[in-house]
PDB file of C-alpha atoms in Angstrom:
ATOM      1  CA  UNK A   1     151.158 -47.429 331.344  1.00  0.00           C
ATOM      2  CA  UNK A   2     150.423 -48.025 327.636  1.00  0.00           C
ATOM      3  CA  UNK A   3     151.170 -44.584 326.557  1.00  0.00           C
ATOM      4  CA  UNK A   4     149.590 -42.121 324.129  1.00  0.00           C
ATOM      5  CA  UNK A   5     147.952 -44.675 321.218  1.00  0.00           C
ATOM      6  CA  UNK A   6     147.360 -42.655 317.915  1.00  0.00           C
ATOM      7  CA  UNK A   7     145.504 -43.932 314.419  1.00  0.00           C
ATOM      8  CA  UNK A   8     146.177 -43.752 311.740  1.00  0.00           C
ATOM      9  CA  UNK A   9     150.031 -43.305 311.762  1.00  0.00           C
ATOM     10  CA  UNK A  10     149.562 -42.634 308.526  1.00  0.00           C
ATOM     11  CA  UNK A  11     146.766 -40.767 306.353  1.00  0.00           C
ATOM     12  CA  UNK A  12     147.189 -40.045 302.587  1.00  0.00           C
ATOM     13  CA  UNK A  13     144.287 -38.535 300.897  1.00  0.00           C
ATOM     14  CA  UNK A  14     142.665 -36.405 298.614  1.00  0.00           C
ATOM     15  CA  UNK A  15     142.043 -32.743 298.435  1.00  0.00           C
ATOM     16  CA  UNK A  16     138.489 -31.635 299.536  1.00  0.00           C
ATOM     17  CA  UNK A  17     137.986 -35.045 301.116  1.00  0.00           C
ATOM     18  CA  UNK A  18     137.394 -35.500 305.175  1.00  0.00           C
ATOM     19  CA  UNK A  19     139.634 -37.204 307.608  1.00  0.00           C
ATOM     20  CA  UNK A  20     139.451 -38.063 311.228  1.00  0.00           C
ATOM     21  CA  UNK A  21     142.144 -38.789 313.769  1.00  0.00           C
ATOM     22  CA  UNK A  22     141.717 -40.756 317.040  1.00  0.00           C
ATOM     23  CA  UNK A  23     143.976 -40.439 320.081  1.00  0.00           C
ATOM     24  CA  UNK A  24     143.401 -42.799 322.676  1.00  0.00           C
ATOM     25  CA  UNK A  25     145.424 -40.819 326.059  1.00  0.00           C
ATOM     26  CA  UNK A  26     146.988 -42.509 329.196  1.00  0.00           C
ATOM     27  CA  UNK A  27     143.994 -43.964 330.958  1.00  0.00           C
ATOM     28  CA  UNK A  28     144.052 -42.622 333.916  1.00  0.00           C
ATOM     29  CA  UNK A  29     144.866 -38.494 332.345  1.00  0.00           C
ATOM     30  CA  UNK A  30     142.091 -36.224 332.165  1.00  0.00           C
ATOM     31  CA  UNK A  31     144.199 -33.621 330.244  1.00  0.00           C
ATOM     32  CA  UNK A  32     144.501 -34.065 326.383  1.00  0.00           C
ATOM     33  CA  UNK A  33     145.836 -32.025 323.805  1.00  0.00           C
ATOM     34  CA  UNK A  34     146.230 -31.501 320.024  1.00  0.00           C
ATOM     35  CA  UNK A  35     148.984 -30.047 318.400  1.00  0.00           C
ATOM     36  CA  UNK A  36     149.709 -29.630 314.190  1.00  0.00           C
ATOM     37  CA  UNK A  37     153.879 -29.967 313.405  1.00  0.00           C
ATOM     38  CA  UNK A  38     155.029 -28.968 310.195  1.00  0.00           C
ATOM     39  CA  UNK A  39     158.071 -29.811 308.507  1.00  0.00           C
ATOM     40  CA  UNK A  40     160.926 -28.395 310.035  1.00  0.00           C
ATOM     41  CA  UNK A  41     158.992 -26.133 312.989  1.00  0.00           C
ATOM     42  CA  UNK A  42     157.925 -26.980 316.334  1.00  0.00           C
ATOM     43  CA  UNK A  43     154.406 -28.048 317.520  1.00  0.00           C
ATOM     44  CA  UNK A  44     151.821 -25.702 317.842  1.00  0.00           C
ATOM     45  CA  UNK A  45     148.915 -25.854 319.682  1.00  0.00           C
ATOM     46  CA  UNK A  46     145.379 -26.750 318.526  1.00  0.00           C
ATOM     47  CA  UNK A  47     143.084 -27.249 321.537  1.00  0.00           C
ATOM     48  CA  UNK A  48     142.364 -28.609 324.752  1.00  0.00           C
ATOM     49  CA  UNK A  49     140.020 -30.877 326.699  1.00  0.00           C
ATOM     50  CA  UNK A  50     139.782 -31.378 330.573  1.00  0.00           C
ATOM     51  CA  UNK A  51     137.644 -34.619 330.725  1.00  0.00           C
ATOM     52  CA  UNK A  52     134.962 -33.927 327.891  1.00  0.00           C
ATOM     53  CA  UNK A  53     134.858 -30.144 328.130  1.00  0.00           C
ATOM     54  CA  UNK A  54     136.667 -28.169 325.266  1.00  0.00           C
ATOM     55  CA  UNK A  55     138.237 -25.289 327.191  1.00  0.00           C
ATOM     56  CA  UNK A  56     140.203 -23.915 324.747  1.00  0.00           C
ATOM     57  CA  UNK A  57     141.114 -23.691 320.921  1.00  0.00           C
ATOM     58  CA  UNK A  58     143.591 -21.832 318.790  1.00  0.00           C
ATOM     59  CA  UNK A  59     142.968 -19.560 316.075  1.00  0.00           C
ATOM     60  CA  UNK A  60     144.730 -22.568 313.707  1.00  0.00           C
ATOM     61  CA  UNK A  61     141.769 -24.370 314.390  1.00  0.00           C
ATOM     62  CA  UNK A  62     139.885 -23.504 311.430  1.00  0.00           C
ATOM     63  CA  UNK A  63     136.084 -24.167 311.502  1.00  0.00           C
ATOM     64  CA  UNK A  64     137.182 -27.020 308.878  1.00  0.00           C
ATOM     65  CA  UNK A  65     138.426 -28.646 312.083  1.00  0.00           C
ATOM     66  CA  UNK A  66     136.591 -29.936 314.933  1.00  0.00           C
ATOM     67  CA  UNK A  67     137.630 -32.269 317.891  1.00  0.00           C
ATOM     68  CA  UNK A  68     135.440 -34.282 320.543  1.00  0.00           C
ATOM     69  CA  UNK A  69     136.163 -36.310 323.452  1.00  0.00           C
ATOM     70  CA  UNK A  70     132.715 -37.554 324.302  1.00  0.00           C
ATOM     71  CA  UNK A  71     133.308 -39.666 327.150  1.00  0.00           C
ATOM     72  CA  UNK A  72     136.642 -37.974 329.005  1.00  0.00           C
ATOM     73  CA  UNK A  73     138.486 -40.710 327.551  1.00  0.00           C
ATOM     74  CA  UNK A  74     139.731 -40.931 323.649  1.00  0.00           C
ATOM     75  CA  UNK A  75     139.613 -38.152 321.525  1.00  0.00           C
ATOM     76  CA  UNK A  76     138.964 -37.301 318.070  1.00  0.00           C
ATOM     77  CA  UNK A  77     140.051 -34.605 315.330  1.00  0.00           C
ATOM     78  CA  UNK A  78     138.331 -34.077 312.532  1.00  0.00           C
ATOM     79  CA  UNK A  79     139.260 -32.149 309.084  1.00  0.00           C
ATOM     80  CA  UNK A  80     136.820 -31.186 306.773  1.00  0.00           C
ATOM     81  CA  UNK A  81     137.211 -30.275 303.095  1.00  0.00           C
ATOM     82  CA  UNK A  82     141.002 -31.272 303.523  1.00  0.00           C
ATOM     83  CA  UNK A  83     143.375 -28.603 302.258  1.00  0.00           C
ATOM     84  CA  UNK A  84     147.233 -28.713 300.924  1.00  0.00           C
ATOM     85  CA  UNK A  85     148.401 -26.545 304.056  1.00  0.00           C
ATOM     86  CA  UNK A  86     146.611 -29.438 305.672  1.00  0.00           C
ATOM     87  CA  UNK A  87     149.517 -31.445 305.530  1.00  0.00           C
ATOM     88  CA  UNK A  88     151.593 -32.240 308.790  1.00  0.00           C
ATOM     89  CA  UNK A  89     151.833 -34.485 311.992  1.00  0.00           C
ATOM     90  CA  UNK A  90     148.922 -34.208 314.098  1.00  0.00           C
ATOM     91  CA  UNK A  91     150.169 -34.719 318.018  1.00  0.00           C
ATOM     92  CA  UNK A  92     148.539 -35.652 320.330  1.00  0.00           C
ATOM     93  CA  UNK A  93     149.547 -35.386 324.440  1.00  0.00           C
ATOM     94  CA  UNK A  94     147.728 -35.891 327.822  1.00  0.00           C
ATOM     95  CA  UNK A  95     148.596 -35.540 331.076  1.00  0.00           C
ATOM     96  CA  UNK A  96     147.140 -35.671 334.695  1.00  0.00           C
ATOM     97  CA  UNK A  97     145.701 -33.207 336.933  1.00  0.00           C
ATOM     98  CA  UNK A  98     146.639 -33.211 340.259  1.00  0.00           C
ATOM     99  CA  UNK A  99     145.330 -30.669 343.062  1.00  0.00           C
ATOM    100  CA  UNK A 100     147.566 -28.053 343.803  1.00  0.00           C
ATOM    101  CA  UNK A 101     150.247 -29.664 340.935  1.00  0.00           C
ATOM    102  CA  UNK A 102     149.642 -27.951 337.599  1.00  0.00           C
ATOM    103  CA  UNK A 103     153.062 -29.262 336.582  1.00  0.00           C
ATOM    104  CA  UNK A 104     152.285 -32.724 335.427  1.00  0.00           C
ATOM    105  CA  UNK A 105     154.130 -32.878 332.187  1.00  0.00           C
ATOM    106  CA  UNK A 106     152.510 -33.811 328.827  1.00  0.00           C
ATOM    107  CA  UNK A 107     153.273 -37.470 327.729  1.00  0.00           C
ATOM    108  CA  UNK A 108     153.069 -37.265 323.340  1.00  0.00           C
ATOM    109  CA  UNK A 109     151.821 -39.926 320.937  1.00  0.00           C
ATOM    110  CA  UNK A 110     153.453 -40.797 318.285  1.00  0.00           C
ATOM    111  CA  UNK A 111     151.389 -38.518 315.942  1.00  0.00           C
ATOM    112  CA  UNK A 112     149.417 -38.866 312.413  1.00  0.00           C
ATOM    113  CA  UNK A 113     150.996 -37.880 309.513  1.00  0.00           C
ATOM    114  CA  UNK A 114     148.498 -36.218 307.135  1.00  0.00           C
ATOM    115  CA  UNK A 115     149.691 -35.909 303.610  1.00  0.00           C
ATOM    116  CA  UNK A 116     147.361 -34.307 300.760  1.00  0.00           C
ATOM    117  CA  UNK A 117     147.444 -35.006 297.363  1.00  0.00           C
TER     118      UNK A 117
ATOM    119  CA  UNK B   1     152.227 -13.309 324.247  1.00  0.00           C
ATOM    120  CA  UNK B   2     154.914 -15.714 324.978  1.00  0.00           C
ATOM    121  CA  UNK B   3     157.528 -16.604 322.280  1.00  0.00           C
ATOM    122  CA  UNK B   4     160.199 -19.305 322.516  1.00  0.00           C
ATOM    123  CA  UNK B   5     163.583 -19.432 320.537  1.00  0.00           C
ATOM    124  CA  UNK B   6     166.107 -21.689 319.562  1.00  0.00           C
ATOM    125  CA  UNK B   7     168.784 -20.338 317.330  1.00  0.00           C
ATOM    126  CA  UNK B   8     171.141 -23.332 316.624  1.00  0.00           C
ATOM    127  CA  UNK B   9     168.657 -24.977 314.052  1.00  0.00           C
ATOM    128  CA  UNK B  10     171.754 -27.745 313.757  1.00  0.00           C
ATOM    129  CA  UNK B  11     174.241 -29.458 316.103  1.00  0.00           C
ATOM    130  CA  UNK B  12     176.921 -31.675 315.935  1.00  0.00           C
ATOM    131  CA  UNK B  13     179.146 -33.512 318.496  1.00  0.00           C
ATOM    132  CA  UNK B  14     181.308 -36.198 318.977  1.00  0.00           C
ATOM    133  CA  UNK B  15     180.493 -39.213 320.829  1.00  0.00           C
ATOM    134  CA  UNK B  16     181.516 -38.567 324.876  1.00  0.00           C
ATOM    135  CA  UNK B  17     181.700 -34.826 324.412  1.00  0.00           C
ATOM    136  CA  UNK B  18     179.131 -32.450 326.010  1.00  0.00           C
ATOM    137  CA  UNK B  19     177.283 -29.970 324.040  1.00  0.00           C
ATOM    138  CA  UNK B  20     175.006 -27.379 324.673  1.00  0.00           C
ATOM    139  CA  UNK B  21     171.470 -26.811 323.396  1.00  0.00           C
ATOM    140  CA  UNK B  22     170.111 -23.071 323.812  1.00  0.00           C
ATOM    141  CA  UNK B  23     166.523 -21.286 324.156  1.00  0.00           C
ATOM    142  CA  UNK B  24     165.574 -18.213 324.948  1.00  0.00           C
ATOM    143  CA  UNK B  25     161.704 -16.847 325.682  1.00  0.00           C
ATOM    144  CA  UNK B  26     160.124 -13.979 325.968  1.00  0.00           C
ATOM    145  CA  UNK B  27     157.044 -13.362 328.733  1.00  0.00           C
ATOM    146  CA  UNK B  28     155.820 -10.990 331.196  1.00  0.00           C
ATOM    147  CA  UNK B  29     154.795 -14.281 333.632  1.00  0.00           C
ATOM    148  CA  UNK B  30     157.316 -14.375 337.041  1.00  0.00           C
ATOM    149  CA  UNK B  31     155.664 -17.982 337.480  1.00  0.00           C
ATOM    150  CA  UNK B  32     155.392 -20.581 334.608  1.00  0.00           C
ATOM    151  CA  UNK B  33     157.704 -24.070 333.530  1.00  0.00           C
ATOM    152  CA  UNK B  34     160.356 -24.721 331.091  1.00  0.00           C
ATOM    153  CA  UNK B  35     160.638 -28.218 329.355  1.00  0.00           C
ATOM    154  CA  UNK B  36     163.268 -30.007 326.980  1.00  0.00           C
ATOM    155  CA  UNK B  37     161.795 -32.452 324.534  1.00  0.00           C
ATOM    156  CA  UNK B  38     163.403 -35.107 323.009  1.00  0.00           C
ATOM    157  CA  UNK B  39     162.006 -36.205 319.398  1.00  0.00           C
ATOM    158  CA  UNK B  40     164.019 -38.907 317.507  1.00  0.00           C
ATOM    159  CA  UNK B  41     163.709 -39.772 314.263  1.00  0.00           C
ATOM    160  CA  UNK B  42     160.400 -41.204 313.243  1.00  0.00           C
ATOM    161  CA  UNK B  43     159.674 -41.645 317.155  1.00  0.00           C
ATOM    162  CA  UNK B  44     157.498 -40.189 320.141  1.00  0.00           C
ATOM    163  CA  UNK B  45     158.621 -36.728 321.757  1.00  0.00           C
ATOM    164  CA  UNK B  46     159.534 -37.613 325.261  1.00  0.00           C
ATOM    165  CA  UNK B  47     160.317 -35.333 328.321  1.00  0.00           C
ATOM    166  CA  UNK B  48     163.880 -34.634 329.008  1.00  0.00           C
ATOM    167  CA  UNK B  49     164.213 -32.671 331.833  1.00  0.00           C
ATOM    168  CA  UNK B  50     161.889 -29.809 333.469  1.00  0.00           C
ATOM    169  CA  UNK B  51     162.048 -26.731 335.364  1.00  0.00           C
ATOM    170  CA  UNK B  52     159.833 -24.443 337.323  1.00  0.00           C
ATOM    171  CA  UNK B  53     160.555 -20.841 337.625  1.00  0.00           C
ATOM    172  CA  UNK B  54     160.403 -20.217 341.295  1.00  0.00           C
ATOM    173  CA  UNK B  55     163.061 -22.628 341.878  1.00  0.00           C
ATOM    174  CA  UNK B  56     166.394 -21.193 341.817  1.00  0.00           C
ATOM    175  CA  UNK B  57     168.291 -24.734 341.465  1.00  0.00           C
ATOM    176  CA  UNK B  58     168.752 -25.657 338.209  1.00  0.00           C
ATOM    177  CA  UNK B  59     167.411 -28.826 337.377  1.00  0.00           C
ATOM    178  CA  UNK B  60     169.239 -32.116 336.819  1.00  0.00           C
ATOM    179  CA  UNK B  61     168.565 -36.023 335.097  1.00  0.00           C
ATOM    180  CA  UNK B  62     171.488 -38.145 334.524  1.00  0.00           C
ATOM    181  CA  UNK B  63     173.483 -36.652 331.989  1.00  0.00           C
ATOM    182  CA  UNK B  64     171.331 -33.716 331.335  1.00  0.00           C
ATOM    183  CA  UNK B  65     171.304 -30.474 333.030  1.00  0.00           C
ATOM    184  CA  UNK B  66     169.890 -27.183 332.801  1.00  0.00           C
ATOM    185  CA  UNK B  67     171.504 -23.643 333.153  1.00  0.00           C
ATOM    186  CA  UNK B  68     167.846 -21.400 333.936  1.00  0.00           C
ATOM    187  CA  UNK B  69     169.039 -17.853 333.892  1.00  0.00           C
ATOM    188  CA  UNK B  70     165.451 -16.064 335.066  1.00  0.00           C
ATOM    189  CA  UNK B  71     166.434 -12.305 334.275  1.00  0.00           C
ATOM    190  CA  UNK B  72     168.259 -13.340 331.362  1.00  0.00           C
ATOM    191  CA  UNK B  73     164.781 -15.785 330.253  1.00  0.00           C
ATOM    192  CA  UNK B  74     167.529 -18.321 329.230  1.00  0.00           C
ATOM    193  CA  UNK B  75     167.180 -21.912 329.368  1.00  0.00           C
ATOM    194  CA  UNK B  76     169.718 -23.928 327.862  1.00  0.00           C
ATOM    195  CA  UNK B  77     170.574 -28.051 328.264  1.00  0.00           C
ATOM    196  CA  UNK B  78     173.526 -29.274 328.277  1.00  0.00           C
ATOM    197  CA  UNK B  79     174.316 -32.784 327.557  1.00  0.00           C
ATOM    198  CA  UNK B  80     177.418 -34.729 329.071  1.00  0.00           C
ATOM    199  CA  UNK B  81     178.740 -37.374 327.939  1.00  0.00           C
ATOM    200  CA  UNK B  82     176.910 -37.748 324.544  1.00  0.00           C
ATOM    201  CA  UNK B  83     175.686 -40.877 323.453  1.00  0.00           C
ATOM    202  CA  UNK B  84     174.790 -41.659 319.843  1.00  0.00           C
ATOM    203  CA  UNK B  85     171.072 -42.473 320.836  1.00  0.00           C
ATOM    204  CA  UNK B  86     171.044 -38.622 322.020  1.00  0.00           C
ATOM    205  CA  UNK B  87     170.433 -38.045 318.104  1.00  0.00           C
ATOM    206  CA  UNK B  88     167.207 -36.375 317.657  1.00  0.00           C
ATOM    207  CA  UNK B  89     165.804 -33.186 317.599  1.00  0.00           C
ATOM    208  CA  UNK B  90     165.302 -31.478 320.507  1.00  0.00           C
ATOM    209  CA  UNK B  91     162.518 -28.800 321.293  1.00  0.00           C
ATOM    210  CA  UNK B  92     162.860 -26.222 324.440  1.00  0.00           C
ATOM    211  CA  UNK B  93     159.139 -25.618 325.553  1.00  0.00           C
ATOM    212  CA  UNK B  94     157.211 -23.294 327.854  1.00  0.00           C
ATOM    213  CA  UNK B  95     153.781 -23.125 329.986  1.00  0.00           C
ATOM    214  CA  UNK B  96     152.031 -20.526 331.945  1.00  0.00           C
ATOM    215  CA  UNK B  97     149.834 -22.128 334.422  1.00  0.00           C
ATOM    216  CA  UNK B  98     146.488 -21.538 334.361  1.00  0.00           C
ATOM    217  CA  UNK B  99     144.731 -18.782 334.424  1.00  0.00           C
ATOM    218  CA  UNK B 100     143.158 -20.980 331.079  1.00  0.00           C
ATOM    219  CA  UNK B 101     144.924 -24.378 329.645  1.00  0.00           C
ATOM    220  CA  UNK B 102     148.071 -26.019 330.265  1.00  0.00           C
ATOM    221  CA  UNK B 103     149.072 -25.632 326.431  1.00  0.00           C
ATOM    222  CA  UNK B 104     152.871 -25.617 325.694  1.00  0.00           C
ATOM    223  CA  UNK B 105     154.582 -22.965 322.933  1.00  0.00           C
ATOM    224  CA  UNK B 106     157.635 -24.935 321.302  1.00  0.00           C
ATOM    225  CA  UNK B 107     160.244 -23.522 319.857  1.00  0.00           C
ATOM    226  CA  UNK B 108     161.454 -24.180 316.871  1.00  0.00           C
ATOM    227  CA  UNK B 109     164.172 -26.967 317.041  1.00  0.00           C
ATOM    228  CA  UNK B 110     167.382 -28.367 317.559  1.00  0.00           C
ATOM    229  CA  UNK B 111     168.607 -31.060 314.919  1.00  0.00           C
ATOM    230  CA  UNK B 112     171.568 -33.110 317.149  1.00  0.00           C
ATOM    231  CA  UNK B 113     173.416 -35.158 315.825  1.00  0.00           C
ATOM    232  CA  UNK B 114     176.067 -37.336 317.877  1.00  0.00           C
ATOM    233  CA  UNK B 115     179.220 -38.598 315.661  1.00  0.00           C
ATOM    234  CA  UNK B 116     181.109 -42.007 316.467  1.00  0.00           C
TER     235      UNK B 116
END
């Protein structure tokens, strides 16, 4: 068990300019999830893939942002036309489905932090 | 929709002591799952302990405990024993089982820090 692999740790960049995140989950987890943490708050939730099918995605989830897991495997989260309120950690956490056990707890990354100049 | 709160944005307490971490949430749900995290500085959130709402017992791991109050929707962790790697922050979470996903709604917090 490797654990929740995240890159960059670290992502400085312009206003306006695109970034994307990767998240590479537990292998054997078919959950994954995105969260955004601000300074100072909790994690909130962005969206969620079983395998490769997007099931859901919060209303933070601008249409600047878009996410993919193409294979069921790693992930990625995209920002477009990076803003200021752009800037935060970007979590990500998978877990595994088990029949009849919907209790499988989330296992977290250690996140990218997204700073915008 | 579900809301989870932690009031004591800061804690202190002495090394060996036991302190008490609360959250409170608000939902309609009579079946879902409570969860501490554990963040430290700089590091990876990791679980802490867990609890399901159908179970009555309140759940224990080593020197952490839960006191689940149900009708109350109260959740707090207690911590025995405090150890200087317990400094972190420390976020109560909750999850409705599916119908939908299996997101979590934080709360807000706890900043502990444990004194030598």
């Amino acid at each position: 068990d490797t654990g929740v692999s995240q890159d960059p740790r670290h992502k400085i960049t312009k206003r306006g300019q695109n970034v994307t995140f990767r998240c590479d989950p537990i292998s054997e987890h078919n959950r994954l999830y995105w969260y955004r943490q601000t300074l100072g708050q909790g994690p909130e939730f962005l969206t969620y893939f079983q395998n490769e099918a997007q099931l859901e995605k919060s209303r933070l989830l601008s249409d600047r942002f878009s996410a993919e897991r193409p294979k069921g495997s790693f992930s990625t989260l995209e920002i477009q036309r990076t803003e200021q309120g752009d800037s935060a950690m970007y979590l990500c956490a998978s877990s595994l489905a088990k029949p009849g056990d919907s209790n499988q707890p989330q296992h977290f990354g250690d996140g990218t932090r997204l700073s915008i100049l | 929709a579900q809301t989870v709160t932690q009031s004591q944005p800061e804690m202190s307490v002495q090394e060996a002591e036991t302190v008490t971490l609360s959250c409170t949430y608000d939902t309609s749900e009579n079946n879902y799952y409570l969860f501490w995290y554990k963040q430290p500085p700089s590091r990876q959130m990791i679980l802490v302990i867990r609890q399901e709402a159908y179970k009555q017992q309140n759940a224990t791991e080593n020197r952490f405990s839960v006191n689940f109050q149900k009708a109350a929707k109260s959740f707090s962790l207690k911590i025995s024993d405090s150890q200087l790697g317990d400094t972190a922050m420390y976020f109560c979470a909750f999850m409705k089982p599916p119908s939908g996903t299996y997101k979590y709604i934080f709360g807000t917090g706890t900043r502990l820090k444990v004194l030598a």
